PDB file of C-alpha atoms in Angstrom:
ATOM      1  CA  MET A   1     133.853 272.014 358.286  1.00 47.00           C
ATOM      2  CA  ASN A   2     132.952 273.865 355.373  1.00 64.00           C
ATOM      3  CA  ASN A   3     131.452 277.201 356.334  1.00 77.00           C
ATOM      4  CA  GLN A   4     131.288 278.654 352.645  1.00 84.00           C
ATOM      5  CA  ILE A   5     128.150 280.643 352.038  1.00 91.00           C
ATOM      6  CA  THR A   6     126.209 279.967 348.888  1.00 94.00           C
ATOM      7  CA  ASN A   7     123.911 282.594 347.614  1.00 96.00           C
ATOM      8  CA  VAL A   8     121.444 281.140 344.878  1.00 97.00           C
ATOM      9  CA  TYR A   9     119.566 283.825 342.858  1.00 97.00           C
ATOM     10  CA  ILE A  10     116.404 282.426 341.140  1.00 98.00           C
ATOM     11  CA  TRP A  11     115.451 284.556 338.136  1.00 98.00           C
ATOM     12  CA  ASP A  12     112.268 284.793 336.108  1.00 96.00           C
ATOM     13  CA  MET A  13     113.046 285.336 332.282  1.00 96.00           C
ATOM     14  CA  ASP A  14     110.291 287.057 330.325  1.00 93.00           C
ATOM     15  CA  GLU A  15     109.570 290.706 331.397  1.00 93.00           C
ATOM     16  CA  THR A  16     112.370 290.320 333.949  1.00 95.00           C
ATOM     17  CA  LEU A  17     115.689 289.542 332.315  1.00 97.00           C
ATOM     18  CA  ILE A  18     114.391 290.165 328.700  1.00 97.00           C
ATOM     19  CA  LEU A  19     111.247 291.770 327.105  1.00 96.00           C
ATOM     20  CA  LEU A  20     109.501 289.933 324.390  1.00 97.00           C
ATOM     21  CA  LYS A  21     105.768 289.637 325.164  1.00 95.00           C
ATOM     22  CA  SER A  22     105.341 293.209 325.949  1.00 95.00           C
ATOM     23  CA  LEU A  23     107.044 294.132 322.671  1.00 97.00           C
ATOM     24  CA  LEU A  24     104.850 291.856 320.717  1.00 97.00           C
ATOM     25  CA  ASN A  25     101.474 292.966 322.170  1.00 95.00           C
ATOM     26  CA  GLY A  26     102.507 296.578 322.316  1.00 95.00           C
ATOM     27  CA  SER A  27     102.041 297.079 326.106  1.00 94.00           C
ATOM     28  CA  TYR A  28     105.708 298.171 326.464  1.00 95.00           C
ATOM     29  CA  ALA A  29     105.324 301.112 324.005  1.00 95.00           C
ATOM     30  CA  GLU A  30     101.844 302.005 325.488  1.00 94.00           C
ATOM     31  CA  ALA A  31     103.385 302.612 328.815  1.00 93.00           C
ATOM     32  CA  PHE A  32     105.372 305.553 327.410  1.00 93.00           C
ATOM     33  CA  ALA A  33     102.224 307.373 326.246  1.00 90.00           C
ATOM     34  CA  GLY A  34     103.191 307.970 322.661  1.00 88.00           C
ATOM     35  CA  LEU A  35     107.002 308.485 323.324  1.00 94.00           C
ATOM     36  CA  LYS A  36     107.837 304.949 321.873  1.00 96.00           C
ATOM     37  CA  ASP A  37     107.030 303.750 318.354  1.00 97.00           C
ATOM     38  CA  ALA A  38     104.728 300.799 319.136  1.00 96.00           C
ATOM     39  CA  GLN A  39     104.940 299.313 315.605  1.00 97.00           C
ATOM     40  CA  LYS A  40     108.737 299.288 315.815  1.00 98.00           C
ATOM     41  CA  GLY A  41     108.426 297.342 319.021  1.00 98.00           C
ATOM     42  CA  VAL A  42     106.141 294.788 317.634  1.00 98.00           C
ATOM     43  CA  GLU A  43     108.393 294.336 314.647  1.00 98.00           C
ATOM     44  CA  ILE A  44     111.397 293.847 316.916  1.00 98.00           C
ATOM     45  CA  GLY A  45     109.446 291.306 318.898  1.00 98.00           C
ATOM     46  CA  LYS A  46     108.503 289.315 315.821  1.00 98.00           C
ATOM     47  CA  MET A  47     112.200 289.359 314.693  1.00 98.00           C
ATOM     48  CA  TRP A  48     113.251 287.809 317.967  1.00 98.00           C
ATOM     49  CA  GLU A  49     110.341 285.275 317.761  1.00 97.00           C
ATOM     50  CA  LYS A  50     111.380 284.247 314.342  1.00 97.00           C
ATOM     51  CA  HIS A  51     115.026 283.834 315.294  1.00 97.00           C
ATOM     52  CA  ILE A  52     114.272 281.873 318.462  1.00 98.00           C
ATOM     53  CA  LEU A  53     112.078 279.434 316.588  1.00 96.00           C
ATOM     54  CA  GLN A  54     114.459 279.084 313.647  1.00 96.00           C
ATOM     55  CA  ILE A  55     117.446 278.363 315.763  1.00 97.00           C
ATOM     56  CA  SER A  56     115.364 276.103 318.122  1.00 96.00           C
ATOM     57  CA  ASP A  57     114.339 274.072 315.106  1.00 94.00           C
ATOM     58  CA  ASP A  58     117.600 274.115 313.150  1.00 95.00           C
ATOM     59  CA  PHE A  59     120.111 273.309 315.848  1.00 96.00           C
ATOM     60  CA  PHE A  60     118.298 272.247 319.075  1.00 96.00           C
ATOM     61  CA  PHE A  61     115.727 269.582 317.900  1.00 94.00           C
ATOM     62  CA  TYR A  62     112.809 271.641 318.892  1.00 93.00           C
ATOM     63  CA  GLU A  63     110.526 270.777 315.982  1.00 89.00           C
ATOM     64  CA  GLN A  64     111.373 267.023 316.239  1.00 84.00           C
ATOM     65  CA  VAL A  65     111.352 266.848 320.156  1.00 82.00           C
ATOM     66  CA  CYS A  66     108.486 269.158 321.140  1.00 78.00           C
ATOM     67  CA  LEU A  67     106.404 269.855 318.077  1.00 68.00           C
ATOM     68  CA  GLU A  68     106.134 266.470 316.163  1.00 65.00           C
ATOM     69  CA  ILE A  69     106.138 264.413 319.401  1.00 71.00           C
ATOM     70  CA  GLU A  70     103.982 265.213 322.370  1.00 67.00           C
ATOM     71  CA  ASN A  71     105.122 265.161 326.084  1.00 71.00           C
ATOM     72  CA  CYS A  72     108.812 265.612 325.278  1.00 85.00           C
ATOM     73  CA  ASN A  73     109.316 268.972 327.157  1.00 89.00           C
ATOM     74  CA  LYS A  74     111.344 268.260 330.266  1.00 93.00           C
ATOM     75  CA  PRO A  75     111.840 270.751 333.138  1.00 96.00           C
ATOM     76  CA  PHE A  76     115.596 270.734 332.796  1.00 97.00           C
ATOM     77  CA  LEU A  77     118.299 269.068 330.637  1.00 97.00           C
ATOM     78  CA  GLU A  78     119.658 266.644 333.272  1.00 96.00           C
ATOM     79  CA  ALA A  79     116.043 265.190 333.917  1.00 95.00           C
ATOM     80  CA  LEU A  80     116.991 262.052 331.715  1.00 95.00           C
ATOM     81  CA  SER A  81     120.722 261.931 332.429  1.00 96.00           C
ATOM     82  CA  LYS A  82     120.485 258.560 334.093  1.00 97.00           C
ATOM     83  CA  TYR A  83     119.366 257.054 330.752  1.00 97.00           C
ATOM     84  CA  ASP A  84     122.359 258.333 328.788  1.00 97.00           C
ATOM     85  CA  ASP A  85     124.802 255.586 328.454  1.00 97.00           C
ATOM     86  CA  GLY A  86     127.548 257.912 327.210  1.00 97.00           C
ATOM     87  CA  GLN A  87     127.554 256.510 323.646  1.00 97.00           C
ATOM     88  CA  ASP A  88     129.647 258.509 321.137  1.00 98.00           C
ATOM     89  CA  LEU A  89     127.344 260.572 319.148  1.00 97.00           C
ATOM     90  CA  SER A  90     129.829 262.079 316.604  1.00 95.00           C
ATOM     91  CA  ASP A  91     128.219 259.802 313.867  1.00 96.00           C
ATOM     92  CA  TYR A  92     124.793 259.374 315.402  1.00 97.00           C
ATOM     93  CA  ASP A  93     121.908 259.906 312.927  1.00 96.00           C
ATOM     94  CA  PHE A  94     119.250 261.696 314.927  1.00 95.00           C
ATOM     95  CA  ASN A  95     116.915 261.682 311.865  1.00 92.00           C
ATOM     96  CA  GLN A  96     116.929 257.999 311.573  1.00 93.00           C
ATOM     97  CA  ASP A  97     116.983 256.646 315.116  1.00 93.00           C
ATOM     98  CA  GLY A  98     113.221 256.046 315.258  1.00 92.00           C
ATOM     99  CA  PHE A  99     112.624 258.392 318.208  1.00 91.00           C
ATOM    100  CA  SER A 100     109.113 258.386 319.403  1.00 86.00           C
ATOM    101  CA  PRO A 101     107.377 259.493 322.634  1.00 83.00           C
ATOM    102  CA  PRO A 102     109.742 258.793 325.471  1.00 75.00           C
ATOM    103  CA  HIS A 103     107.550 256.440 327.510  1.00 81.00           C
ATOM    104  CA  ASP A 104     110.022 253.570 327.481  1.00 91.00           C
ATOM    105  CA  ASP A 105     113.640 253.427 328.423  1.00 94.00           C
ATOM    106  CA  LEU A 106     114.876 253.185 324.830  1.00 95.00           C
ATOM    107  CA  ASN A 107     113.262 256.398 323.814  1.00 92.00           C
ATOM    108  CA  LYS A 108     114.142 258.107 327.000  1.00 92.00           C
ATOM    109  CA  ARG A 109     117.727 257.242 326.170  1.00 96.00           C
ATOM    110  CA  LYS A 110     117.241 258.841 322.725  1.00 95.00           C
ATOM    111  CA  LEU A 111     115.929 261.998 324.253  1.00 94.00           C
ATOM    112  CA  ALA A 112     118.817 262.036 326.759  1.00 96.00           C
ATOM    113  CA  TYR A 113     121.173 261.964 323.773  1.00 97.00           C
ATOM    114  CA  ARG A 114     119.499 265.061 322.258  1.00 96.00           C
ATOM    115  CA  HIS A 115     119.762 266.762 325.566  1.00 97.00           C
ATOM    116  CA  ARG A 116     123.513 266.037 325.786  1.00 97.00           C
ATOM    117  CA  ILE A 117     124.015 267.619 322.221  1.00 97.00           C
ATOM    118  CA  ILE A 118     121.910 270.624 323.338  1.00 98.00           C
ATOM    119  CA  ALA A 119     123.945 271.154 326.448  1.00 98.00           C
ATOM    120  CA  ASN A 120     127.174 270.901 324.463  1.00 97.00           C
ATOM    121  CA  LYS A 121     125.891 273.497 321.945  1.00 97.00           C
ATOM    122  CA  TYR A 122     124.881 275.725 324.726  1.00 98.00           C
ATOM    123  CA  LYS A 123     128.252 275.549 326.281  1.00 97.00           C
ATOM    124  CA  GLN A 124     129.964 276.204 322.787  1.00 96.00           C
ATOM    125  CA  GLY A 125     127.800 279.313 322.115  1.00 96.00           C
ATOM    126  CA  LEU A 126     126.120 280.604 319.160  1.00 96.00           C
ATOM    127  CA  HIS A 127     129.486 281.851 317.590  1.00 95.00           C
ATOM    128  CA  ASN A 128     130.222 278.185 317.096  1.00 95.00           C
ATOM    129  CA  ILE A 129     126.845 277.493 315.487  1.00 94.00           C
ATOM    130  CA  LEU A 130     125.819 280.442 313.305  1.00 96.00           C
ATOM    131  CA  ASP A 131     127.611 281.831 310.237  1.00 96.00           C
ATOM    132  CA  GLN A 132     128.894 285.249 310.138  1.00 96.00           C
ATOM    133  CA  GLU A 133     125.891 286.656 308.304  1.00 97.00           C
ATOM    134  CA  MET A 134     123.561 285.450 311.025  1.00 96.00           C
ATOM    135  CA  MET A 135     125.918 286.646 313.711  1.00 97.00           C
ATOM    136  CA  ASP A 136     125.841 290.175 312.282  1.00 97.00           C
ATOM    137  CA  VAL A 137     122.043 290.122 312.014  1.00 97.00           C
ATOM    138  CA  TRP A 138     121.769 288.818 315.678  1.00 97.00           C
ATOM    139  CA  ASP A 139     124.248 291.546 316.879  1.00 97.00           C
ATOM    140  CA  ALA A 140     122.393 294.366 315.116  1.00 98.00           C
ATOM    141  CA  LEU A 141     119.110 293.147 316.619  1.00 98.00           C
ATOM    142  CA  TYR A 142     120.331 292.948 320.124  1.00 98.00           C
ATOM    143  CA  LYS A 143     121.791 296.569 319.863  1.00 98.00           C
ATOM    144  CA  MET A 144     118.447 297.737 318.344  1.00 98.00           C
ATOM    145  CA  THR A 145     116.500 296.107 321.042  1.00 98.00           C
ATOM    146  CA  ASP A 146     118.758 297.492 323.929  1.00 98.00           C
ATOM    147  CA  GLU A 147     118.489 300.885 322.369  1.00 98.00           C
ATOM    148  CA  TYR A 148     114.652 300.735 321.904  1.00 98.00           C
ATOM    149  CA  THR A 149     114.144 299.446 325.541  1.00 97.00           C
ATOM    150  CA  ASP A 150     116.530 302.127 327.027  1.00 96.00           C
ATOM    151  CA  GLY A 151     119.132 299.571 327.912  1.00 96.00           C
ATOM    152  CA  TRP A 152     116.994 296.828 329.491  1.00 96.00           C
ATOM    153  CA  LEU A 153     118.901 293.891 328.143  1.00 97.00           C
ATOM    154  CA  SER A 154     122.497 295.372 329.053  1.00 97.00           C
ATOM    155  CA  SER A 155     121.040 296.419 332.519  1.00 95.00           C
ATOM    156  CA  ALA A 156     119.755 292.777 333.027  1.00 96.00           C
ATOM    157  CA  ARG A 157     123.237 291.439 332.285  1.00 97.00           C
ATOM    158  CA  ALA A 158     124.779 293.873 334.641  1.00 96.00           C
ATOM    159  CA  LEU A 159     122.393 292.776 337.438  1.00 94.00           C
ATOM    160  CA  LEU A 160     123.349 289.123 336.758  1.00 96.00           C
ATOM    161  CA  GLU A 161     127.136 289.978 336.868  1.00 96.00           C
ATOM    162  CA  GLN A 162     126.613 291.975 340.159  1.00 94.00           C
ATOM    163  CA  CYS A 163     124.809 289.100 341.771  1.00 93.00           C
ATOM    164  CA  LEU A 164     127.687 286.782 340.693  1.00 92.00           C
ATOM    165  CA  ALA A 165     130.203 289.124 342.133  1.00 88.00           C
ATOM    166  CA  GLY A 166     128.265 289.525 345.385  1.00 78.00           C
ATOM    167  CA  ASN A 167     128.635 293.346 345.083  1.00 56.00           C
ATOM    168  CA  GLU A 168     132.351 292.997 345.692  1.00 43.00           C
ATOM    169  CA  ASP A 169     135.375 294.157 343.984  1.00 38.00           C
ATOM    170  CA  PRO A 170     135.505 292.084 340.791  1.00 37.00           C
ATOM    171  CA  THR A 171     139.244 292.012 340.958  1.00 32.00           C
ATOM    172  CA  ILE A 172     139.049 289.608 343.952  1.00 32.00           C
ATOM    173  CA  CYS A 173     136.530 287.242 342.363  1.00 35.00           C
ATOM    174  CA  ASN A 174     137.386 284.227 340.303  1.00 40.00           C
ATOM    175  CA  THR A 175     134.706 283.653 337.609  1.00 40.00           C
ATOM    176  CA  ILE A 176     133.906 280.073 336.917  1.00 38.00           C
ATOM    177  CA  ALA A 177     132.370 278.985 333.650  1.00 41.00           C
ATOM    178  CA  GLY A 178     128.567 278.728 333.810  1.00 49.00           C
ATOM    179  CA  GLY A 179     127.529 281.590 335.950  1.00 52.00           C
ATOM    180  CA  VAL A 180     129.211 280.621 339.200  1.00 51.00           C
ATOM    181  CA  VAL A 181     131.553 282.973 341.110  1.00 48.00           C
ATOM    182  CA  ARG A 182     133.734 282.231 344.168  1.00 52.00           C
ATOM    183  CA  SER A 183     135.088 285.156 346.089  1.00 50.00           C
ATOM    184  CA  ASN A 184     138.640 284.931 347.280  1.00 47.00           C
ATOM    185  CA  ALA A 185     137.869 287.457 349.971  1.00 49.00           C
ATOM    186  CA  THR A 186     134.899 285.830 351.671  1.00 53.00           C
ATOM    187  CA  GLY A 187     134.952 282.264 350.427  1.00 69.00           C
ATOM    188  CA  SER A 188     131.275 282.819 349.269  1.00 86.00           C
ATOM    189  CA  ARG A 189     129.802 281.385 346.193  1.00 92.00           C
ATOM    190  CA  HIS A 190     127.141 282.997 344.073  1.00 95.00           C
ATOM    191  CA  ILE A 191     124.884 281.232 341.547  1.00 96.00           C
ATOM    192  CA  ASN A 192     122.408 282.431 339.037  1.00 97.00           C
ATOM    193  CA  VAL A 193     119.475 279.980 338.328  1.00 98.00           C
ATOM    194  CA  LEU A 194     116.666 280.674 335.899  1.00 98.00           C
ATOM    195  CA  VAL A 195     113.096 279.377 336.226  1.00 98.00           C
ATOM    196  CA  THR A 196     110.928 280.174 333.276  1.00 96.00           C
ATOM    197  CA  SER A 197     107.307 279.455 332.445  1.00 95.00           C
ATOM    198  CA  GLY A 198     108.284 278.797 328.706  1.00 94.00           C
ATOM    199  CA  SER A 199     109.213 275.313 327.276  1.00 94.00           C
ATOM    200  CA  LEU A 200     112.862 274.372 327.902  1.00 96.00           C
ATOM    201  CA  ILE A 201     114.505 274.475 324.308  1.00 96.00           C
ATOM    202  CA  PRO A 202     113.257 277.786 323.397  1.00 96.00           C
ATOM    203  CA  SER A 203     114.241 279.182 326.755  1.00 97.00           C
ATOM    204  CA  LEU A 204     117.860 277.909 326.399  1.00 98.00           C
ATOM    205  CA  VAL A 205     117.870 279.596 322.881  1.00 98.00           C
ATOM    206  CA  LYS A 206     116.680 282.755 324.484  1.00 98.00           C
ATOM    207  CA  CYS A 207     119.455 282.644 326.955  1.00 98.00           C
ATOM    208  CA  LEU A 208     122.047 282.331 324.019  1.00 98.00           C
ATOM    209  CA  LEU A 209     120.382 284.973 321.910  1.00 98.00           C
ATOM    210  CA  PHE A 210     120.035 287.450 324.763  1.00 98.00           C
ATOM    211  CA  ARG A 211     123.635 286.762 325.831  1.00 97.00           C
ATOM    212  CA  LEU A 212     122.923 285.235 329.226  1.00 98.00           C
ATOM    213  CA  ASP A 213     124.782 281.972 328.585  1.00 97.00           C
ATOM    214  CA  ASN A 214     127.868 283.002 330.303  1.00 96.00           C
ATOM    215  CA  LEU A 215     125.906 284.181 333.390  1.00 97.00           C
ATOM    216  CA  ILE A 216     123.609 281.215 333.604  1.00 98.00           C
ATOM    217  CA  SER A 217     124.749 277.686 332.822  1.00 97.00           C
ATOM    218  CA  HIS A 218     122.551 275.161 330.905  1.00 98.00           C
ATOM    219  CA  GLU A 219     122.137 272.971 334.070  1.00 97.00           C
ATOM    220  CA  ASN A 220     120.701 275.962 335.953  1.00 98.00           C
ATOM    221  CA  VAL A 221     117.814 276.619 333.429  1.00 98.00           C
ATOM    222  CA  TYR A 222     114.412 275.139 334.477  1.00 98.00           C
ATOM    223  CA  SER A 223     111.207 275.179 332.715  1.00 97.00           C
ATOM    224  CA  SER A 224     108.023 275.268 334.753  1.00 97.00           C
ATOM    225  CA  TRP A 225     105.864 274.799 331.712  1.00 93.00           C
ATOM    226  CA  ASP A 226     104.560 271.417 332.971  1.00 92.00           C
ATOM    227  CA  VAL A 227     105.322 271.416 336.639  1.00 96.00           C
ATOM    228  CA  GLY A 228     104.896 274.942 337.948  1.00 97.00           C
ATOM    229  CA  LYS A 229     107.366 277.222 339.554  1.00 97.00           C
ATOM    230  CA  LEU A 230     106.865 275.921 343.094  1.00 98.00           C
ATOM    231  CA  GLN A 231     108.015 272.363 341.916  1.00 98.00           C
ATOM    232  CA  CYS A 232     111.027 273.887 340.277  1.00 98.00           C
ATOM    233  CA  PHE A 233     111.897 275.909 343.515  1.00 98.00           C
ATOM    234  CA  GLN A 234     111.595 272.673 345.535  1.00 98.00           C
ATOM    235  CA  TRP A 235     114.109 270.959 343.236  1.00 98.00           C
ATOM    236  CA  ILE A 236     116.524 273.898 343.399  1.00 98.00           C
ATOM    237  CA  LYS A 237     116.287 273.769 347.190  1.00 97.00           C
ATOM    238  CA  GLU A 238     117.062 270.041 347.185  1.00 96.00           C
ATOM    239  CA  ARG A 239     119.959 270.485 344.852  1.00 96.00           C
ATOM    240  CA  PHE A 240     121.798 273.240 346.538  1.00 94.00           C
ATOM    241  CA  ASP A 241     120.547 273.285 350.128  1.00 85.00           C
ATOM    242  CA  ASN A 242     122.726 273.108 353.181  1.00 86.00           C
ATOM    243  CA  ARG A 243     122.635 275.258 356.258  1.00 87.00           C
ATOM    244  CA  ASN A 244     124.969 277.834 354.584  1.00 92.00           C
ATOM    245  CA  THR A 245     122.941 278.369 351.496  1.00 95.00           C
ATOM    246  CA  ARG A 246     120.724 281.336 350.926  1.00 96.00           C
ATOM    247  CA  PHE A 247     117.983 281.756 348.259  1.00 97.00           C
ATOM    248  CA  CYS A 248     116.412 284.801 346.632  1.00 97.00           C
ATOM    249  CA  ALA A 249     113.885 284.930 343.931  1.00 97.00           C
ATOM    250  CA  ILE A 250     113.461 287.844 341.456  1.00 96.00           C
ATOM    251  CA  GLY A 251     110.645 288.309 339.002  1.00 95.00           C
ATOM    252  CA  ASP A 252     107.543 290.218 338.062  1.00 91.00           C
ATOM    253  CA  GLY A 253     104.729 287.596 338.180  1.00 90.00           C
ATOM    254  CA  TRP A 254     102.360 286.288 340.801  1.00 93.00           C
ATOM    255  CA  GLU A 255     103.346 282.668 340.344  1.00 94.00           C
ATOM    256  CA  GLU A 256     107.143 283.129 341.373  1.00 95.00           C
ATOM    257  CA  CYS A 257     105.971 285.341 344.118  1.00 95.00           C
ATOM    258  CA  GLU A 258     103.665 282.794 345.635  1.00 97.00           C
ATOM    259  CA  ALA A 259     106.324 279.926 345.134  1.00 97.00           C
ATOM    260  CA  ALA A 260     108.941 282.114 346.974  1.00 97.00           C
ATOM    261  CA  GLN A 261     106.417 282.737 349.787  1.00 97.00           C
ATOM    262  CA  ALA A 262     105.726 279.000 350.073  1.00 98.00           C
ATOM    263  CA  MET A 263     109.462 278.207 350.298  1.00 97.00           C
ATOM    264  CA  ASN A 264     109.898 281.116 352.802  1.00 97.00           C
ATOM    265  CA  TRP A 265     112.347 282.812 350.445  1.00 97.00           C
ATOM    266  CA  PRO A 266     112.767 286.468 349.938  1.00 97.00           C
ATOM    267  CA  PHE A 267     111.188 287.788 346.720  1.00 96.00           C
ATOM    268  CA  ILE A 268     112.316 290.888 344.800  1.00 94.00           C
ATOM    269  CA  LYS A 269     109.446 292.125 342.932  1.00 91.00           C
ATOM    270  CA  LEU A 270     110.033 293.814 339.514  1.00 84.00           C
ATOM    271  CA  LYS A 271     107.338 296.438 339.052  1.00 73.00           C
ATOM    272  CA  CYS A 272     106.758 297.275 335.323  1.00 69.00           C
ATOM    273  CA  SER A 273     104.239 299.859 334.362  1.00 59.00           C
ATOM    274  CA  TRP A 274     103.008 297.678 331.437  1.00 56.00           C
ATOM    275  CA  GLY A 275     102.821 294.532 333.310  1.00 53.00           C
ATOM    276  CA  LYS A 276     101.398 293.019 336.517  1.00 48.00           C
ATOM    277  CA  SER A 277     103.156 292.153 339.707  1.00 49.00           C
ATOM    278  CA  CYS A 278     102.446 290.391 342.903  1.00 43.00           C
TER     279      CYS A 278
END
């Protein structure tokens, strides 16, 4: 009998793992009573917003899938996997395949193809997508943001890493690609899952840009945009649940708090002086 303990950590993204909205609207700087340059924060937020949208459009089909065609946002990349017939896509022309709203099986298959490409690009990382000039711009923006927010981004990464390690000596843990760790000492498994209220493609791009992709795999990113966080939590429970699985939700908002309560999961509330928490 397998007695391995699995710990699943369900994270919120915005104002939890990353800061963006509070930079754009100035509420982050306001909380420091004049000690932070509010305009600089807004400019940083606008630069992130620009890069997120540009990369989403240029490399991840966002404009084609979600802006030109309605009802194409899905809650996770595997949602249409049963429609993917495994066709070789190396010479596939995504601009000429006649993709339209995915209400029939043919267009669901075409969207599934796009999701497969998105998943592969996520696994490859931005260093295989962006040129060196853009990589340098991204690196500089990340460092500027981390400095402006007093290490918020690097602290968030450290928390994700600690959860994966189960607060154990990292020398006794084997890291598995995609944000899953198994401990040799206890036989336990630790998994990071993201549930974000944003639409799926920009959320995946945020994971890449904010350097979360090696800590949260693409199949563990869920968008509650259309379905709500409780539905996402229920899917996660169905996917991972057995008698040795433990769930914990972390975030700053009322929706994830109420969803965790409905699931009878512990909820760790992130309290921000510039935001609201439950």
